[in-house]
Coordinates of N, CA and C in Angstrom, one line a residue:
X93 N 0.8 -1.2 0.0 CA 0.0 0.0 0.0 C 0.9 1.2 0.0
X94 N 0.4 2.3 -0.7 CA 1.1 3.6 -0.7 C 0.1 4.7 -0.3
X95 N 0.6 5.6 0.4 CA -0.3 6.8 0.8 C 0.1 8.0 -0.1
X96 N -0.9 8.6 -0.7 CA -0.7 9.7 -1.6 C -1.5 10.9 -0.9
X97 N -0.7 11.9 -0.6 CA -1.3 13.2 0.0 C -1.6 14.1 -1.2
X98 N -2.9 14.4 -1.4 CA -3.3 15.2 -2.5 C -4.3 16.3 -2.1
X99 N -4.6 17.1 -3.1 CA -5.6 18.2 -2.9 C -6.8 17.9 -3.8
X100 N -8.0 17.8 -3.2 CA -9.2 17.7 -4.1 C -9.6 19.1 -4.4
X101 N -9.6 19.4 -5.7 CA -10.0 20.7 -6.3 C -11.4 20.6 -6.8
X102 N -12.4 21.0 -6.1 CA -13.7 20.9 -6.5 C -14.4 22.3 -6.7
X103 N -15.5 22.3 -7.2 CA -16.2 23.6 -7.4 C -16.6 24.2 -6.1
X104 N -16.6 23.5 -5.1 CA -17.0 24.0 -3.8 C -15.8 24.4 -2.9
X105 N -14.6 24.3 -3.5 CA -13.4 24.6 -2.8 C -12.3 23.5 -2.8
X106 N -11.3 23.7 -2.0 CA -10.2 22.7 -2.0 C -10.1 22.1 -0.6
X107 N -9.7 20.8 -0.6 CA -9.5 20.1 0.7 C -8.3 19.1 0.5
X108 N -7.6 19.0 1.6 CA -6.5 18.0 1.6 C -7.1 16.6 1.8
X109 N -6.5 15.6 1.2 CA -7.0 14.2 1.3 C -5.8 13.3 1.3
X110 N -5.9 12.2 2.0 CA -4.9 11.1 1.8 C -5.6 9.9 1.2
X111 N -5.0 9.5 0.1 CA -5.5 8.3 -0.6 C -4.6 7.1 -0.2
X112 N -5.1 6.0 0.3 CA -4.4 4.8 0.6 C -4.6 3.8 -0.6
X113 N -3.6 3.7 -1.4 CA -3.7 2.9 -2.6 C -3.1 1.5 -2.4
X114 N -3.9 0.5 -2.6 CA -3.4 -0.9 -2.5 C -3.5 -1.7 -3.8
X115 N -4.0 -1.0 -4.9 CA -4.0 -1.7 -6.2 C -3.8 -0.6 -7.3
X116 N -2.9 -0.9 -8.2 CA -2.6 0.0 -9.3 C -2.8 -0.8 -10.6
X117 N -3.6 -0.2 -11.5 CA -3.9 -0.8 -12.7 C -3.6 0.1 -13.9
X118 N -2.9 -0.4 -14.9 CA -2.6 0.4 -16.1 C -3.4 -0.2 -17.2
X119 N -4.3 0.6 -17.7 CA -5.1 0.2 -18.9 C -4.3 0.5 -20.2
X120 N -3.9 -0.5 -20.8 CA -3.2 -0.3 -22.1 C -4.0 -0.6 -23.3
X121 N -3.7 0.1 -24.4 CA -4.4 -0.1 -25.6 C -5.9 0.2 -25.4
X122 N -6.1 1.4 -24.8 CA -7.5 1.7 -24.4 C -8.1 2.7 -25.3
X123 N -7.8 2.7 -26.6 CA -8.3 3.7 -27.5 C -9.8 3.4 -27.9
X124 N -10.5 4.4 -28.0 CA -11.9 4.3 -28.6 C -11.8 4.5 -30.1
X125 N -10.9 5.3 -30.5 CA -10.7 5.6 -31.9 C -9.7 4.5 -32.5
X126 N -10.2 3.6 -33.2 CA -9.4 2.4 -33.7 C -8.2 2.9 -34.5
X127 N -8.4 4.0 -35.3 CA -7.4 4.4 -36.2 C -6.2 5.0 -35.4
X128 N -6.6 5.8 -34.3 CA -5.5 6.4 -33.5 C -4.8 5.3 -32.7
X129 N -5.6 4.3 -32.2 CA -4.9 3.2 -31.5 C -4.0 2.4 -32.4
X130 N -4.4 2.2 -33.6 CA -3.5 1.5 -34.6 C -2.2 2.3 -34.8
X131 N -2.4 3.6 -34.8 CA -1.2 4.4 -35.0 C -0.2 4.3 -33.8
X132 N -0.8 4.2 -32.6 CA 0.1 4.1 -31.4 C 0.7 2.7 -31.4
X133 N -0.1 1.6 -31.8 CA 0.5 0.3 -31.9 C 1.6 0.2 -32.9
X134 N 1.4 0.9 -34.0 CA 2.4 0.9 -35.1 C 3.7 1.6 -34.6
X135 N 3.6 2.7 -33.9 CA 4.8 3.4 -33.5 C 5.6 2.6 -32.4
X136 N 4.9 1.8 -31.6 CA 5.5 0.9 -30.7 C 6.1 -0.3 -31.4
X137 N 5.4 -0.8 -32.4 CA 6.0 -1.9 -33.2 C 7.3 -1.5 -33.8
X138 N 7.5 -0.2 -34.2 CA 8.7 0.3 -34.7 C 9.8 0.2 -33.8
X139 N 9.5 0.1 -32.5 CA 10.5 0.0 -31.4 C 10.7 -1.5 -31.0
X140 N 10.0 -2.4 -31.8 CA 10.2 -3.8 -31.5 C 9.2 -4.4 -30.5
X141 N 8.2 -3.6 -30.2 CA 7.2 -4.0 -29.2 C 6.0 -4.7 -29.9
X142 N 5.7 -5.9 -29.4 CA 4.7 -6.7 -30.1 C 3.3 -6.2 -29.9
X143 N 2.5 -6.5 -30.9 CA 1.0 -6.1 -30.8 C 0.4 -6.8 -29.6
X144 N -0.6 -6.1 -29.0 CA -1.3 -6.7 -27.8 C -2.2 -7.9 -28.3
X145 N -2.4 -8.8 -27.4 CA -3.3 -9.9 -27.7 C -4.7 -9.5 -27.6
X146 N -5.0 -8.5 -26.7 CA -6.3 -8.0 -26.6 C -6.3 -6.5 -26.3
X147 N -7.4 -5.8 -26.6 CA -7.5 -4.4 -26.3 C -8.9 -4.2 -25.7
X148 N -8.9 -3.5 -24.5 CA -7.8 -3.0 -23.8 C -7.1 -4.2 -23.0
X149 N -5.9 -4.0 -22.5 CA -5.2 -4.9 -21.6 C -5.0 -4.2 -20.3
X150 N -5.2 -4.9 -19.2 CA -5.1 -4.4 -17.9 C -3.9 -5.0 -17.2
X151 N -2.9 -4.1 -16.9 CA -1.6 -4.5 -16.3 C -1.6 -4.2 -14.8
X152 N -1.4 -5.1 -14.0 CA -1.3 -4.9 -12.5 C 0.2 -4.5 -12.2
X153 N 0.3 -3.4 -11.4 CA 1.6 -2.9 -11.1 C 1.6 -2.6 -9.6
X154 N 2.8 -2.7 -8.9 CA 2.8 -2.5 -7.5 C 2.5 -1.0 -7.2
X155 N 1.5 -0.7 -6.3 CA 1.2 0.6 -6.0 C 2.3 1.5 -5.4
X156 N 3.4 0.8 -4.9 CA 4.5 1.5 -4.4 C 5.2 2.3 -5.5
X157 N 4.9 2.0 -6.8 CA 5.5 2.8 -7.9 C 4.9 4.2 -8.0
X158 N 3.7 4.4 -7.4 CA 3.1 5.7 -7.5 C 3.8 6.7 -6.6
X159 N 4.1 8.0 -7.1 CA 4.6 9.0 -6.3 C 4.4 10.4 -7.0
X160 N 4.6 11.4 -6.2 CA 4.5 12.8 -6.7 C 5.8 13.5 -6.7
X161 N 6.9 12.7 -6.7 CA 8.3 13.3 -6.6 C 8.6 14.1 -7.8
X162 N 9.4 15.2 -7.7 CA 9.8 15.9 -8.9 C 10.9 15.2 -9.7
X163 N 11.6 14.2 -9.1 CA 12.6 13.5 -9.8 C 12.4 12.0 -9.6
X164 N 12.4 11.2 -10.7 CA 12.3 9.8 -10.7 C 13.6 9.2 -11.2
X165 N 13.9 8.0 -10.8 CA 15.2 7.4 -11.2 C 14.8 6.2 -12.2
X166 N 15.6 6.1 -13.2 CA 15.4 5.0 -14.2 C 16.8 4.5 -14.6
X167 N 16.9 3.2 -14.8 CA 18.1 2.6 -15.3 C 18.3 2.7 -16.8
X168 N 19.4 3.3 -17.2 CA 19.7 3.5 -18.6 C 18.9 4.6 -19.2
X169 N 19.0 4.8 -20.5 CA 18.5 6.0 -21.2 C 17.3 5.6 -22.1
X170 N 16.6 4.6 -21.8 CA 15.6 4.1 -22.7 C 14.1 4.2 -22.2
X171 N 13.9 5.0 -21.2 CA 12.6 5.2 -20.7 C 12.0 6.5 -21.1
X172 N 10.7 6.6 -21.0 CA 9.9 7.8 -21.4 C 8.6 7.7 -20.7
X173 N 7.9 8.9 -20.6 CA 6.6 9.0 -20.0 C 5.5 9.2 -21.0
X174 N 4.3 9.0 -20.6 CA 3.1 9.2 -21.4 C 2.0 9.8 -20.4
X175 N 1.4 10.9 -20.9 CA 0.3 11.5 -20.1 C -0.9 10.7 -20.1
X176 N -1.5 10.4 -18.9 CA -2.7 9.7 -18.8 C -3.6 10.2 -17.7
X177 N -4.9 10.2 -17.8 CA -5.8 10.5 -16.8 C -5.8 9.3 -15.8
X178 N -5.9 9.5 -14.5 CA -5.9 8.5 -13.5 C -7.1 8.6 -12.7
X179 N -7.8 7.4 -12.5 CA -9.0 7.3 -11.6 C -8.5 6.8 -10.3
X180 N -9.1 7.4 -9.2 CA -8.8 7.0 -7.9 C -10.1 6.8 -7.1
X181 N -10.3 5.5 -6.6 CA -11.5 5.2 -5.9 C -11.2 5.3 -4.4
X182 N -12.0 6.0 -3.6 CA -11.8 6.1 -2.2 C -13.1 6.4 -1.5
X183 N -13.4 5.7 -0.4 CA -14.6 5.9 0.4 C -15.9 6.0 -0.4
X184 N -16.0 5.2 -1.4 CA -17.2 5.2 -2.2 C -17.3 6.3 -3.3
X185 N -16.3 7.1 -3.4 CA -16.3 8.2 -4.4 C -15.2 7.9 -5.4
X186 N -15.3 8.6 -6.5 CA -14.3 8.4 -7.6 C -13.7 9.8 -8.0
X187 N -12.4 9.8 -8.1 CA -11.7 11.1 -8.4 C -10.9 10.9 -9.7
X188 N -10.6 12.0 -10.4 CA -9.8 11.9 -11.6 C -8.6 12.8 -11.4
X189 N -7.4 12.3 -11.7 CA -6.2 13.0 -11.7 C -5.4 12.8 -12.9
X190 N -4.1 13.1 -12.8 CA -3.2 13.1 -14.0 C -1.9 12.3 -13.6
X191 N -1.4 11.5 -14.5 CA -0.2 10.8 -14.2 C 0.6 10.5 -15.5
X192 N 1.7 9.9 -15.3 CA 2.6 9.5 -16.4 C 2.9 8.0 -16.3
X193 N 2.6 7.3 -17.3 CA 3.0 5.8 -17.4 C 4.4 5.8 -17.9
X194 N 5.3 6.1 -17.0 CA 6.8 6.1 -17.4 C 7.2 4.6 -17.5
X195 N 7.8 4.4 -18.7 CA 8.0 3.0 -19.1 C 9.4 2.8 -19.7
X196 N 10.0 1.7 -19.4 CA 11.3 1.3 -20.0 C 11.1 0.7 -21.3
X197 N 11.4 1.4 -22.4 CA 11.1 1.0 -23.8 C 11.9 -0.2 -24.2
X198 N 13.1 -0.3 -23.7 CA 14.0 -1.4 -24.0 C 13.4 -2.7 -23.5
X199 N 12.9 -2.7 -22.2 CA 12.3 -3.8 -21.6 C 11.0 -4.1 -22.3
X200 N 10.2 -3.1 -22.6 CA 8.9 -3.2 -23.2 C 9.0 -4.1 -24.5
X201 N 10.1 -4.0 -25.2 CA 10.2 -4.7 -26.4 C 10.2 -6.3 -26.2
X202 N 10.5 -6.7 -25.0 CA 10.4 -8.2 -24.8 C 9.4 -8.6 -23.8
X203 N 8.9 -7.6 -23.0 CA 7.9 -7.9 -22.0 C 7.1 -6.7 -21.5
X204 N 5.9 -6.4 -22.1 CA 5.2 -5.2 -21.7 C 4.9 -5.2 -20.2
X205 N 4.4 -6.4 -19.7 CA 4.0 -6.4 -18.3 C 5.2 -6.1 -17.4
X206 N 6.4 -6.7 -17.7 CA 7.6 -6.5 -16.9 C 8.0 -5.0 -17.0
X207 N 7.9 -4.4 -18.2 CA 8.3 -3.0 -18.4 C 7.4 -2.0 -17.5
X208 N 6.1 -2.4 -17.3 CA 5.3 -1.5 -16.5 C 5.7 -1.5 -15.1
X209 N 6.4 -2.5 -14.6 CA 6.8 -2.6 -13.2 C 8.2 -2.0 -13.1
X210 N 8.9 -1.7 -14.2 CA 10.3 -1.2 -14.1 C 10.5 0.2 -13.6
X211 N 9.5 1.0 -13.8 CA 9.6 2.5 -13.6 C 8.6 3.0 -12.6
X212 N 8.9 4.1 -11.9 CA 7.9 4.8 -11.1 C 6.8 5.4 -12.0
X213 N 5.7 5.6 -11.4 CA 4.5 6.2 -12.1 C 4.2 7.5 -11.5
X214 N 4.8 8.6 -11.9 CA 4.5 9.9 -11.3 C 3.1 10.4 -11.5
X215 N 2.5 11.0 -10.5 CA 1.2 11.6 -10.6 C 1.2 13.0 -10.0
X216 N 0.3 13.8 -10.6 CA 0.1 15.2 -10.0 C -0.5 15.1 -8.6
X217 N -0.3 16.1 -7.8 CA -0.8 16.0 -6.4 C -2.2 16.7 -6.3
X218 N -2.9 16.7 -7.4 CA -4.3 17.4 -7.4 C -5.2 16.5 -8.2
X219 N -6.5 16.4 -7.7 CA -7.5 15.6 -8.4 C -8.8 16.4 -8.4
X220 N -9.7 16.0 -9.3 CA -11.1 16.6 -9.3 C -12.0 15.4 -9.0
X221 N -13.2 15.8 -8.4 CA -14.2 14.8 -8.3 C -14.7 14.3 -9.6
X222 N -14.8 13.0 -9.9 CA -15.2 12.5 -11.2 C -16.6 13.0 -11.5
X223 N -17.5 13.2 -10.5 CA -18.8 13.6 -10.8 C -18.9 15.0 -11.4
X224 N -17.8 15.8 -11.2 CA -17.8 17.2 -11.8 C -17.4 17.2 -13.3
X225 N -16.9 16.1 -13.8 CA -16.4 16.1 -15.2 C -17.2 15.0 -16.0
X226 N -18.0 14.1 -15.3 CA -18.6 13.0 -15.9 C -19.4 13.4 -17.1
X227 N -20.1 14.5 -17.0 CA -21.1 14.9 -18.1 C -20.4 15.5 -19.3
X228 N -19.1 15.9 -19.1 CA -18.4 16.5 -20.3 C -17.0 15.9 -20.4
X229 N -16.9 14.6 -20.0 CA -15.6 13.9 -20.0 C -14.9 14.1 -21.4
X230 N -15.6 13.9 -22.5 CA -15.0 13.8 -23.8 C -14.3 15.2 -24.2
X231 N -14.7 16.3 -23.5 CA -14.1 17.6 -23.8 C -12.8 17.8 -23.1
X232 N -12.4 16.9 -22.2 CA -11.1 17.1 -21.5 C -10.0 17.0 -22.5
X233 N -8.9 17.8 -22.3 CA -7.8 17.8 -23.2 C -6.5 17.4 -22.5
X234 N -5.8 16.4 -23.0 CA -4.5 16.0 -22.5 C -3.4 16.6 -23.3
X235 N -2.4 17.1 -22.7 CA -1.2 17.5 -23.4 C 0.1 17.1 -22.6
X236 N 1.1 16.9 -23.3 CA 2.4 16.7 -22.6 C 3.5 17.4 -23.5
X237 N 4.6 17.7 -22.8 CA 5.7 18.4 -23.4 C 7.0 17.7 -22.9
X238 N 8.0 17.8 -23.7 CA 9.4 17.3 -23.4 C 10.4 18.4 -23.7
X239 N 11.5 18.3 -23.0 CA 12.6 19.2 -23.3 C 13.6 18.5 -24.2
X240 N 13.8 19.0 -25.4 CA 14.7 18.4 -26.4 C 15.6 19.6 -26.9
X241 N 16.9 19.3 -26.8 CA 17.9 20.3 -27.3 C 17.6 21.7 -26.6
X242 N 17.2 21.7 -25.4 CA 17.0 22.9 -24.6 C 15.7 23.6 -24.9
X243 N 14.8 23.0 -25.8 CA 13.6 23.6 -26.2 C 12.4 22.8 -25.7
X244 N 11.3 23.5 -25.3 CA 10.1 22.8 -24.8 C 9.3 22.4 -26.0
X245 N 9.1 21.1 -26.2 CA 8.4 20.6 -27.4 C 7.1 19.9 -27.1
X246 N 6.1 20.2 -27.8 CA 4.8 19.5 -27.6 C 4.9 18.1 -28.0
X247 N 4.6 17.2 -27.1 CA 4.8 15.7 -27.3 C 3.5 15.0 -27.5
X248 N 2.4 15.4 -26.9 CA 1.1 14.8 -27.0 C 0.1 15.9 -26.9
X249 N -1.0 15.7 -27.6 CA -2.1 16.7 -27.5 C -3.4 16.1 -28.1
X250 N -4.5 16.2 -27.4 CA -5.8 15.8 -27.9 C -6.8 15.6 -26.9
X251 N -8.1 15.6 -27.3 CA -9.2 15.4 -26.4 C -9.2 13.9 -26.0
X252 N -9.8 13.6 -24.9 CA -9.8 12.2 -24.5 C -11.0 11.4 -25.1
X253 N -11.7 12.0 -26.1 CA -12.8 11.3 -26.8 C -12.2 10.2 -27.7
X254 N -10.9 10.2 -27.8 CA -10.3 9.1 -28.6 C -10.0 7.9 -27.7
X255 N -10.2 8.0 -26.4 CA -9.9 6.9 -25.5 C -11.3 6.4 -24.9
X256 N -11.2 5.2 -24.5 CA -12.4 4.6 -23.9 C -12.9 5.4 -22.7
X257 N -14.2 5.5 -22.6 CA -14.8 6.2 -21.5 C -14.4 5.5 -20.2
X258 N -14.1 6.2 -19.1 CA -13.6 5.5 -17.9 C -14.7 4.6 -17.3
X259 N -16.0 4.9 -17.5 CA -17.0 4.0 -17.0 C -17.0 2.7 -17.8
X260 N -16.6 2.7 -19.0 CA -16.5 1.5 -19.9 C -15.3 0.7 -19.4
X261 N -14.2 1.5 -19.1 CA -12.9 0.8 -18.7 C -13.2 0.0 -17.4
X262 N -13.9 0.7 -16.4 CA -14.2 0.1 -15.1 C -15.0 -1.2 -15.3
X263 N -16.0 -1.1 -16.2 CA -16.9 -2.2 -16.4 C -16.1 -3.4 -17.0
X264 N -15.2 -3.1 -18.0 CA -14.4 -4.1 -18.6 C -13.4 -4.8 -17.6
X265 N -13.0 -4.0 -16.7 CA -12.0 -4.5 -15.7 C -12.6 -5.3 -14.6
X266 N -13.7 -4.7 -14.0 CA -14.3 -5.3 -12.8 C -15.5 -6.2 -13.1
X267 N -16.1 -6.0 -14.3 CA -17.4 -6.7 -14.6 C -18.6 -6.0 -14.0
X268 N -18.4 -4.9 -13.4 CA -19.5 -4.1 -12.9 C -19.2 -2.7 -13.0
X269 N -20.0 -1.8 -12.3 CA -19.9 -0.4 -12.5 C -19.0 0.3 -11.5
X270 N -18.4 -0.4 -10.6 CA -17.6 0.2 -9.5 C -16.2 -0.2 -9.5
X271 N -15.3 0.7 -9.2 CA -13.9 0.5 -8.9 C -13.7 0.4 -7.4
X272 N -13.0 -0.7 -7.0 CA -12.9 -0.9 -5.6 C -12.1 0.2 -4.9
X273 N -12.5 0.6 -3.7 CA -11.8 1.6 -2.9 C -10.3 1.2 -2.8
X274 N -9.5 2.2 -2.9 CA -8.0 1.9 -2.8 C -7.4 1.5 -4.1
X275 N -8.2 1.7 -5.2 CA -7.6 1.3 -6.5 C -7.3 2.6 -7.3
X276 N -6.2 2.7 -8.0 CA -5.9 3.7 -8.9 C -5.7 3.1 -10.3
X277 N -6.4 3.7 -11.3 CA -6.3 3.1 -12.7 C -5.9 4.2 -13.7
X278 N -4.8 3.9 -14.4 CA -4.4 4.8 -15.5 C -5.3 4.4 -16.7
X279 N -5.7 5.5 -17.4 CA -6.8 5.3 -18.4 C -6.4 5.3 -19.9
X280 N -5.1 5.2 -20.2 CA -4.7 5.1 -21.6 C -4.1 6.5 -22.0
X281 N -3.4 6.4 -23.1 CA -2.7 7.6 -23.6 C -3.0 7.9 -25.0
X282 N -2.4 9.0 -25.5 CA -2.5 9.5 -26.8 C -1.2 9.2 -27.6
X283 N -1.3 9.2 -28.9 CA -0.1 9.0 -29.7 C 0.9 10.1 -29.5
X284 N 2.2 9.8 -29.6 CA 3.3 10.8 -29.4 C 3.5 11.5 -30.8
X285 N 3.6 12.8 -30.7 CA 3.9 13.6 -31.9 C 5.3 13.5 -32.2
X286 N 5.6 12.9 -33.4 CA 7.0 12.6 -33.8 C 7.5 11.3 -33.3
X287 N 6.6 10.5 -32.7 CA 7.0 9.1 -32.3 C 7.5 9.0 -30.9
X288 N 7.4 7.8 -30.3 CA 7.8 7.6 -28.9 C 9.4 7.7 -28.9
X289 N 9.9 8.4 -27.9 CA 11.3 8.5 -27.8 C 11.7 8.8 -26.3
X290 N 12.9 8.8 -26.0 CA 13.4 9.0 -24.6 C 13.7 10.5 -24.4
X291 N 13.6 10.9 -23.1 CA 13.9 12.3 -22.7 C 14.1 12.3 -21.2
X292 N 14.6 13.4 -20.6 CA 14.8 13.4 -19.2 C 13.8 14.4 -18.5
X293 N 13.1 15.2 -19.2 CA 12.2 16.2 -18.6 C 10.8 16.0 -19.3
X294 N 9.8 15.8 -18.4 CA 8.4 15.5 -19.0 C 7.4 16.4 -18.2
X295 N 6.6 17.1 -19.0 CA 5.5 17.9 -18.4 C 4.2 17.3 -18.9
X296 N 3.1 17.4 -18.1 CA 1.8 16.9 -18.5 C 0.7 17.8 -18.0
X297 N -0.4 17.9 -18.7 CA -1.5 18.7 -18.2 C -2.8 18.1 -18.7
X298 N -3.9 18.3 -17.9 CA -5.2 18.0 -18.4 C -6.0 19.3 -18.2
X299 N -6.7 19.7 -19.3 CA -7.5 20.9 -19.3 C -8.9 20.6 -19.3
X300 N -9.7 21.2 -18.4 CA -11.1 21.1 -18.4 C -11.7 22.4 -18.9
X301 N -12.0 22.5 -20.2 CA -12.4 23.8 -20.8 C -13.8 24.3 -20.3
X302 N -14.6 23.4 -19.9 CA -16.0 23.7 -19.5 C -15.9 24.5 -18.2
X303 N -15.1 24.0 -17.2 CA -14.9 24.6 -15.9 C -13.7 25.5 -15.8
X304 N -13.0 25.7 -16.9 CA -11.8 26.6 -16.9 C -10.8 26.3 -15.8
X305 N -10.3 25.0 -15.8 CA -9.3 24.6 -14.8 C -8.4 23.6 -15.4
X306 N -7.2 23.5 -14.8 CA -6.1 22.6 -15.3 C -5.4 22.0 -14.2
X307 N -5.0 20.7 -14.4 CA -4.1 20.0 -13.5 C -2.8 19.8 -14.3
X308 N -1.7 20.1 -13.7 CA -0.4 19.9 -14.4 C 0.7 19.5 -13.4
X309 N 1.7 18.9 -14.0 CA 2.9 18.5 -13.2 C 4.1 18.3 -14.1
X310 N 5.2 18.3 -13.5 CA 6.5 18.1 -14.3 C 7.4 17.3 -13.4
X311 N 8.2 16.5 -14.1 CA 9.3 15.7 -13.4 C 10.5 15.5 -14.3
X312 N 11.6 15.3 -13.6 CA 12.8 15.0 -14.4 C 13.2 13.5 -14.1
X313 N 13.9 12.9 -15.0 CA 14.4 11.6 -14.8 C 15.9 11.6 -14.6
X314 N 16.3 11.0 -13.4 CA 17.7 10.8 -13.1 C 18.1 9.4 -13.6
X315 N 19.1 9.4 -14.5 CA 19.6 8.2 -15.2 C 20.6 7.5 -14.3
X316 N 20.2 6.2 -14.0 CA 21.2 5.4 -13.3 C 22.0 4.5 -14.3
X317 N 23.2 4.4 -14.0 CA 24.1 3.7 -15.0 C 23.7 2.2 -15.1
X318 N 23.6 1.7 -16.4 CA 23.3 0.3 -16.6 C 24.7 -0.4 -16.8
X319 N 25.1 -1.1 -15.7 CA 26.4 -1.7 -15.8 C 26.4 -3.2 -16.2
X320 N 25.3 -3.6 -16.7 CA 25.2 -5.0 -17.3 C 25.0 -6.0 -16.2

């Protein structure tokens, strides 16, 4: 179990909350738009990563991988992040936040499940009540940026209407309409602009244009030497 200290940002104000997470689920290949998902599968195939046997696929990862640290450590120079919305179930309520499915791409080429466990999964320290965005979920916009050659470069951008609705994801995973308390679920990602690649600085944000608010975070990757 891991404890995440976060701020719930709601229309009625802010409050501090502690989420005790004992299950972490990464929903992979979670595209609603088959063409966009095929594009993402193809760009990963170019890195030697095999096609999934089923879509979506749910990967279980140790919840200890979740953190809000500004620096994460990764072995070698082959890892990269992906912006994803994150569902958190607690005390009968559902919240939505933002995270990065940071993954070792070299390991992913021979074992996706193993690669998901290799790296920390950074998350923003702010969430919204899911009930406040449920009726306009498809209008939420995900973006991410990376630093390349000293420049801030747009890496991902798009509305989440290309991804499966979270209520659909929950039903496919649990067989019912509820996510168990203490569960965090990453909800899928968008294709990378210019292809998946490695970098050491990653920024992500989710914009709610209807309620004029944004959740964002940034982290750096400290590279640990791969000595074989």
